[in-house]
Amino acid sequence: MENGGLTKNATVTVKKGASCNITWILQAALYMEGFDPGPLDAIFGENTEMALYKYQKAKKITADKQAGKETWNGLFGR
């Protein structure tokens, strides 16, 4: 397996209440895709959750308001 495959298999799920660097990355990625998560503050709150939900619905992926493997692959897996 190539290194990219190992990274994709190690994907974590981020959900409301998280406060960490990966949440900031999620916020920045959503913003770059045109879905405003509010301030890029590394806190997964209401604004981030709503932006994520709208992104998931728009991309026709599971709209569970959690950034799991399917969402990360959508944001970065092109």
mmCIF file of C-alpha atoms in Angstrom:
data_model
loop_
_atom_site.group_PDB
_atom_site.id
_atom_site.type_symbol
_atom_site.label_atom_id
_atom_site.label_comp_id
_atom_site.label_asym_id
_atom_site.label_seq_id
_atom_site.Cartn_x
_atom_site.Cartn_y
_atom_site.Cartn_z
ATOM 1 C CA MET A 1 0.000 0.000 0.000
ATOM 2 C CA GLU A 2 1.304 3.446 -0.835
ATOM 3 C CA ASN A 3 1.808 6.013 1.926
ATOM 4 C CA GLY A 4 -1.381 7.882 0.987
ATOM 5 C CA GLY A 5 -3.383 4.723 1.583
ATOM 6 C CA LEU A 6 -1.961 4.365 5.073
ATOM 7 C CA THR A 7 -2.947 7.938 5.853
ATOM 8 C CA LYS A 8 -6.516 7.415 4.621
ATOM 9 C CA ASN A 9 -6.859 4.278 6.747
ATOM 10 C CA ALA A 10 -5.756 6.227 9.846
ATOM 11 C CA THR A 11 -8.515 8.832 9.472
ATOM 12 C CA VAL A 12 -10.134 10.009 12.692
ATOM 13 C CA THR A 13 -13.733 11.139 13.162
ATOM 14 C CA VAL A 14 -14.220 14.685 14.433
ATOM 15 C CA LYS A 15 -17.557 15.818 15.839
ATOM 16 C CA LYS A 16 -19.217 18.616 17.766
ATOM 17 C CA GLY A 17 -17.389 19.448 20.967
ATOM 18 C CA ALA A 18 -13.920 18.719 19.582
ATOM 19 C CA SER A 19 -11.300 21.376 20.135
ATOM 20 C CA CYS A 20 -8.012 20.563 18.434
ATOM 21 C CA ASN A 21 -5.779 21.256 15.448
ATOM 22 C CA ILE A 22 -7.670 18.824 13.233
ATOM 23 C CA THR A 23 -10.841 20.817 13.899
ATOM 24 C CA TRP A 24 -9.035 23.909 12.631
ATOM 25 C CA ILE A 25 -8.028 21.970 9.494
ATOM 26 C CA LEU A 26 -11.669 20.933 9.014
ATOM 27 C CA GLN A 27 -12.825 24.534 9.404
ATOM 28 C CA ALA A 28 -10.228 25.790 6.924
ATOM 29 C CA ALA A 29 -11.116 23.058 4.396
ATOM 30 C CA LEU A 30 -14.843 23.822 4.671
ATOM 31 C CA TYR A 31 -14.133 27.532 4.219
ATOM 32 C CA MET A 32 -12.021 26.839 1.123
ATOM 33 C CA GLU A 33 -14.911 24.788 -0.301
ATOM 34 C CA GLY A 34 -17.293 27.720 0.200
ATOM 35 C CA PHE A 35 -18.987 26.569 3.420
ATOM 36 C CA ASP A 36 -18.482 29.155 6.162
ATOM 37 C CA PRO A 37 -17.763 27.514 9.542
ATOM 38 C CA GLY A 38 -17.547 30.863 11.332
ATOM 39 C CA PRO A 39 -14.268 31.823 12.975
ATOM 40 C CA LEU A 40 -11.327 29.476 12.383
ATOM 41 C CA ASP A 41 -10.890 28.876 16.094
ATOM 42 C CA ALA A 42 -10.323 25.086 16.262
ATOM 43 C CA ILE A 43 -13.595 24.647 18.184
ATOM 44 C CA PHE A 44 -16.228 22.385 16.626
ATOM 45 C CA GLY A 45 -19.368 24.297 17.557
ATOM 46 C CA GLU A 46 -22.740 25.100 15.972
ATOM 47 C CA ASN A 47 -21.304 27.046 13.000
ATOM 48 C CA THR A 48 -18.820 24.326 12.091
ATOM 49 C CA GLU A 49 -21.472 21.645 12.478
ATOM 50 C CA MET A 50 -23.882 23.501 10.169
ATOM 51 C CA ALA A 51 -21.181 24.192 7.556
ATOM 52 C CA LEU A 52 -20.180 20.519 7.650
ATOM 53 C CA TYR A 53 -23.797 19.395 7.284
ATOM 54 C CA LYS A 54 -24.336 21.691 4.300
ATOM 55 C CA TYR A 55 -21.100 20.450 2.714
ATOM 56 C CA GLN A 56 -22.109 16.813 3.204
ATOM 57 C CA LYS A 57 -25.563 17.407 1.717
ATOM 58 C CA ALA A 58 -24.128 19.318 -1.257
ATOM 59 C CA LYS A 59 -21.593 16.561 -1.985
ATOM 60 C CA LYS A 60 -24.198 13.809 -1.505
ATOM 61 C CA ILE A 61 -22.241 12.040 1.202
ATOM 62 C CA THR A 62 -23.584 10.798 4.529
ATOM 63 C CA ALA A 63 -24.859 13.957 6.263
ATOM 64 C CA ASP A 64 -24.194 12.909 9.852
ATOM 65 C CA LYS A 65 -22.565 16.186 10.991
ATOM 66 C CA GLN A 66 -19.357 14.292 11.756
ATOM 67 C CA ALA A 67 -16.121 14.534 9.814
ATOM 68 C CA GLY A 68 -15.247 10.891 9.246
ATOM 69 C CA LYS A 69 -13.484 9.002 6.477
ATOM 70 C CA GLU A 70 -16.058 9.822 3.794
ATOM 71 C CA THR A 71 -15.958 13.554 4.563
ATOM 72 C CA TRP A 72 -12.147 13.732 4.754
ATOM 73 C CA ASN A 73 -11.864 11.841 1.460
ATOM 74 C CA GLY A 74 -14.286 14.337 -0.074
ATOM 75 C CA LEU A 75 -12.338 17.319 1.202
ATOM 76 C CA PHE A 76 -8.847 16.038 0.416
ATOM 77 C CA GLY A 77 -9.138 12.853 -1.649
ATOM 78 C CA ARG A 78 -9.961 14.292 -5.031
#
